[in-house]
Amino acid sequence: MFKKWLLALCVSGFALNVCAAPDGSGSATANAPANANATAVASATGSEASVRKAILSLAPDATIASIQASPIPGFYQVITDGQLVYVSADGKFLLNGDLIDVARKKNISNDGWASFRKAELAKVPASDRIVFAPANPRYRVTVFTDVNCAYCRALHEHVAEFNKAGIALEYVAWPRDGVTNPAGRNTETYNEMVSVWCASNRNAAFTAAKEGHMPKSATCANPVKQQFDLGVKLGITGTPTIIASDGTMLGGYITPEEMLRLLSKGS
């Protein structure tokens, strides 16, 4: 995976250099030839192909989720295997790190992640989530959770307070031990979460599991593996991870008061 390659490169002490490729496309005008747009599209397509080739040359098994234009002239923003990097249009250079707009004092990389998360989470149907919500929620957040982690359990202890504050918690599965162990067998946490998602009363089974009660073993067609894979794709590294409806990552364990403050600030 690309993430492993990137980590290995950083640990080895190699520096990732950046050099913007010259932009010779010029500015479009009202009197541009009729085929100017077609030329621009072809150029962009060629550049994206170079970017894709560059990523795969470093990590042949990488899964490239998104290639978008970047605010850095001559570079593209790429999301692959839970990592956001910038790659030059000619595929010669890769930049790993946050992009800061100095004038606005804003982390542009966070904006890129937020847009991507929002789009991907919109594909997860409500029927695949375990939802604890008030009648008319003011806010909805997605929570990547594990049934056994201490902070996940602490968060769920306050579910009534979150709901009272007008916040709906929409849980998706992210077993911290992964789906399978080194021997290729399903992890215990994965099996527990499948049992919860397959329970006749998901919410009750979920709460019971958070209280330390082993769920009754059950299997069915379920979204647990897909949700775990989605979390990896979105850069999730631990639980709980809370994401606002606009794709902004709010953090891990947060009190109802703090979450309401953060959501109010972003609205």
C-alpha positions as semicolon CSV with decimal commas, in nm:
position;residue;x (nm);y (nm);z (nm)
1;M;0,000;0,000;0,000
2;F;0,105;0,358;-0,066
3;K;0,079;0,447;0,304
4;K;0,338;0,184;0,397
5;W;0,570;0,300;0,120
6;L;0,538;0,662;0,231
7;L;0,608;0,575;0,594
8;A;0,912;0,371;0,496
9;L;1,048;0,655;0,287
10;C;1,003;0,911;0,564
11;V;1,162;0,686;0,826
12;S;1,458;0,615;0,599
13;G;1,552;0,982;0,609
14;F;1,500;1,064;0,243
15;A;1,369;1,414;0,174
16;L;1,067;1,468;-0,046
17;N;1,152;1,760;-0,272
18;V;0,905;1,980;-0,450
19;C;0,944;2,185;-0,768
20;A;0,648;2,329;-0,950
21;A;0,633;2,236;-1,316
22;P;0,619;2,541;-1,544
23;D;0,270;2,635;-1,653
24;G;0,280;2,725;-2,017
25;S;-0,090;2,698;-2,087
26;G;-0,148;3,074;-2,062
27;S;-0,481;3,241;-1,980
28;A;-0,803;3,171;-2,165
29;T;-0,964;3,466;-2,344
30;A;-1,299;3,533;-2,504
31;N;-1,131;3,510;-2,846
32;A;-0,969;3,169;-2,780
33;P;-1,001;2,908;-3,057
34;A;-1,307;2,688;-3,046
35;N;-1,094;2,384;-2,965
36;A;-0,921;2,552;-2,666
37;N;-1,139;2,372;-2,412
38;A;-1,079;2,039;-2,580
39;T;-0,705;2,104;-2,571
40;A;-0,720;2,194;-2,201
41;V;-0,917;1,879;-2,125
42;A;-0,669;1,665;-2,317
43;S;-0,380;1,833;-2,132
44;A;-0,546;1,772;-1,794
45;T;-0,616;1,411;-1,886
46;G;-0,253;1,364;-1,984
47;S;-0,136;1,522;-1,661
48;E;-0,365;1,303;-1,451
49;A;-0,229;0,998;-1,631
50;S;0,125;1,109;-1,541
51;V;0,023;1,159;-1,179
52;R;-0,142;0,817;-1,164
53;K;0,164;0,656;-1,322
54;A;0,392;0,825;-1,068
55;I;0,190;0,697;-0,770
56;L;0,176;0,342;-0,907
57;S;0,548;0,344;-0,981
58;L;0,606;0,397;-0,609
59;A;0,336;0,160;-0,485
60;P;0,197;-0,071;-0,757
61;D;-0,087;-0,191;-0,533
62;A;-0,200;0,159;-0,434
63;T;-0,569;0,239;-0,469
64;I;-0,606;0,592;-0,602
65;A;-0,936;0,734;-0,481
66;S;-0,914;1,091;-0,608
67;I;-0,703;1,314;-0,833
68;Q;-0,802;1,680;-0,820
69;A;-0,654;2,011;-0,928
70;S;-0,441;2,163;-0,653
71;P;-0,397;2,527;-0,547
72;I;-0,023;2,475;-0,605
73;P;0,051;2,565;-0,969
74;G;0,163;2,258;-1,159
75;F;0,053;2,010;-0,891
76;Y;-0,242;1,778;-0,834
77;Q;-0,399;1,677;-0,503
78;V;-0,411;1,298;-0,473
79;I;-0,588;1,084;-0,214
80;T;-0,467;0,726;-0,206
81;D;-0,484;0,459;0,065
82;G;-0,582;0,709;0,333
83;Q;-0,309;0,959;0,242
84;L;-0,335;1,305;0,083
85;V;-0,030;1,411;-0,118
86;Y;0,055;1,654;-0,396
87;V;0,210;1,530;-0,721
88;S;0,352;1,745;-0,999
89;A;0,167;1,737;-1,332
90;D;0,468;1,576;-1,499
91;G;0,481;1,305;-1,233
92;K;0,839;1,388;-1,129
93;F;0,781;1,520;-0,776
94;L;0,566;1,430;-0,477
95;L;0,500;1,653;-0,177
96;N;0,378;1,501;0,150
97;G;0,248;1,745;0,410
98;D;-0,020;2,004;0,487
99;L;-0,075;2,289;0,243
100;I;-0,122;2,619;0,427
101;D;-0,273;2,931;0,275
102;V;-0,057;3,192;0,449
103;A;-0,276;3,493;0,373
104;R;-0,593;3,322;0,497
105;K;-0,412;3,130;0,774
106;K;-0,603;2,821;0,659
107;N;-0,506;2,458;0,613
108;I;-0,605;2,384;0,252
109;S;-0,533;2,013;0,294
110;N;-0,808;1,993;0,555
111;D;-1,050;2,139;0,301
112;G;-0,950;1,873;0,049
113;W;-1,005;1,598;0,302
114;A;-1,340;1,743;0,412
115;S;-1,480;1,753;0,058
116;F;-1,367;1,396;-0,004
117;R;-1,506;1,264;0,325
118;K;-1,841;1,437;0,271
119;A;-1,880;1,283;-0,074
120;E;-1,780;0,934;0,039
121;L;-1,994;0,934;0,354
122;A;-2,296;1,043;0,151
123;K;-2,278;0,701;-0,017
124;V;-2,336;0,519;0,314
125;P;-2,713;0,460;0,348
126;A;-2,888;0,527;0,676
127;S;-2,991;0,162;0,687
128;D;-2,624;0,061;0,719
129;R;-2,564;0,292;1,017
130;I;-2,666;0,254;1,380
131;V;-2,835;0,583;1,460
132;F;-2,918;0,745;1,793
133;A;-3,104;1,065;1,717
134;P;-3,354;1,311;1,869
135;A;-3,683;1,377;1,691
136;N;-3,557;1,679;1,502
137;P;-3,175;1,689;1,516
138;R;-2,996;2,018;1,460
139;Y;-2,675;1,837;1,369
140;R;-2,573;1,494;1,248
141;V;-2,227;1,347;1,291
142;T;-2,075;1,022;1,169
143;V;-1,883;0,826;1,432
144;F;-1,639;0,553;1,330
145;T;-1,651;0,323;1,629
146;D;-1,527;0,000;1,782
147;V;-1,747;-0,176;2,038
148;N;-1,456;-0,247;2,273
149;C;-1,247;0,072;2,284
150;A;-1,266;0,259;2,616
151;Y;-1,314;0,605;2,466
152;C;-1,587;0,476;2,233
153;R;-1,769;0,340;2,535
154;A;-1,721;0,665;2,725
155;L;-1,864;0,859;2,431
156;H;-2,171;0,636;2,410
157;E;-2,239;0,678;2,783
158;H;-2,342;1,035;2,697
159;V;-2,564;0,948;2,400
160;A;-2,875;1,085;2,575
161;E;-2,694;1,415;2,639
162;F;-2,587;1,438;2,273
163;N;-2,945;1,382;2,165
164;K;-3,074;1,636;2,417
165;A;-2,833;1,889;2,264
166;G;-2,988;1,820;1,923
167;I;-2,702;1,604;1,795
168;A;-2,764;1,275;1,615
169;L;-2,488;1,016;1,642
170;E;-2,467;0,797;1,333
171;Y;-2,234;0,507;1,404
172;V;-2,040;0,316;1,140
173;A;-1,819;0,016;1,212
174;W;-1,443;0,036;1,239
175;P;-1,301;-0,266;1,427
176;R;-0,958;-0,148;1,544
177;D;-0,811;-0,496;1,513
178;G;-0,908;-0,505;1,149
179;V;-1,118;-0,760;0,968
180;T;-0,876;-1,053;0,972
181;N;-0,575;-1,151;1,182
182;P;-0,234;-1,263;1,047
183;A;-0,365;-1,619;1,026
184;G;-0,642;-1,505;0,794
185;R;-0,923;-1,558;1,042
186;N;-1,179;-1,296;1,135
187;T;-1,078;-1,093;1,440
188;E;-1,291;-1,122;1,753
189;T;-1,384;-0,755;1,735
190;Y;-1,495;-0,791;1,375
191;N;-1,714;-1,089;1,465
192;E;-1,865;-0,897;1,757
193;M;-1,948;-0,601;1,536
194;V;-2,103;-0,825;1,272
195;S;-2,319;-0,977;1,546
196;V;-2,428;-0,629;1,656
197;W;-2,509;-0,519;1,300
198;C;-2,701;-0,845;1,245
199;A;-2,901;-0,826;1,570
200;S;-3,279;-0,795;1,550
201;N;-3,249;-0,476;1,756
202;R;-2,922;-0,315;1,650
203;N;-2,941;-0,020;1,885
204;A;-3,003;-0,235;2,191
205;A;-2,726;-0,480;2,092
206;F;-2,491;-0,191;2,025
207;T;-2,552;-0,032;2,365
208;A;-2,517;-0,366;2,540
209;A;-2,184;-0,428;2,364
210;K;-2,065;-0,084;2,472
211;E;-2,149;-0,186;2,829
212;G;-1,930;-0,494;2,798
213;H;-2,196;-0,753;2,718
214;M;-2,094;-0,992;2,442
215;P;-2,357;-0,983;2,167
216;K;-2,537;-1,299;2,068
217;S;-2,349;-1,451;1,777
218;A;-2,520;-1,374;1,448
219;T;-2,434;-1,345;1,082
220;C;-2,608;-1,182;0,789
221;A;-2,535;-0,965;0,489
222;N;-2,371;-0,672;0,666
223;P;-2,164;-0,358;0,593
224;V;-1,893;-0,401;0,860
225;K;-1,605;-0,484;0,623
226;Q;-1,711;-0,216;0,374
227;Q;-1,727;0,042;0,651
228;F;-1,386;-0,060;0,782
229;D;-1,242;-0,025;0,430
230;L;-1,412;0,313;0,395
231;G;-1,249;0,429;0,718
232;V;-0,906;0,331;0,585
233;K;-0,986;0,518;0,263
234;L;-1,078;0,829;0,462
235;G;-0,758;0,822;0,667
236;I;-0,914;0,689;0,989
237;T;-0,647;0,557;1,226
238;G;-0,833;0,510;1,554
239;T;-1,167;0,516;1,730
240;P;-1,378;0,702;1,798
241;T;-1,336;0,933;1,501
242;I;-1,613;1,191;1,466
243;I;-1,688;1,362;1,134
244;A;-1,931;1,651;1,086
245;S;-2,183;1,657;0,802
246;D;-1,956;1,886;0,599
247;G;-1,674;1,630;0,615
248;T;-1,474;1,811;0,882
249;M;-1,300;1,579;1,129
250;L;-1,397;1,694;1,478
251;G;-1,166;1,459;1,668
252;G;-1,192;1,156;1,894
253;Y;-1,367;1,152;2,230
254;I;-1,556;1,481;2,272
255;T;-1,802;1,584;2,542
256;P;-2,153;1,687;2,435
257;E;-2,077;2,050;2,530
258;E;-1,756;2,059;2,326
259;M;-1,916;1,892;2,025
260;L;-2,205;2,139;2,030
261;R;-1,953;2,425;2,043
262;L;-1,758;2,287;1,747
263;L;-2,070;2,222;1,541
264;S;-2,216;2,565;1,619
265;K;-1,888;2,726;1,516
266;G;-1,891;2,546;1,182
267;S;-2,254;2,619;1,095
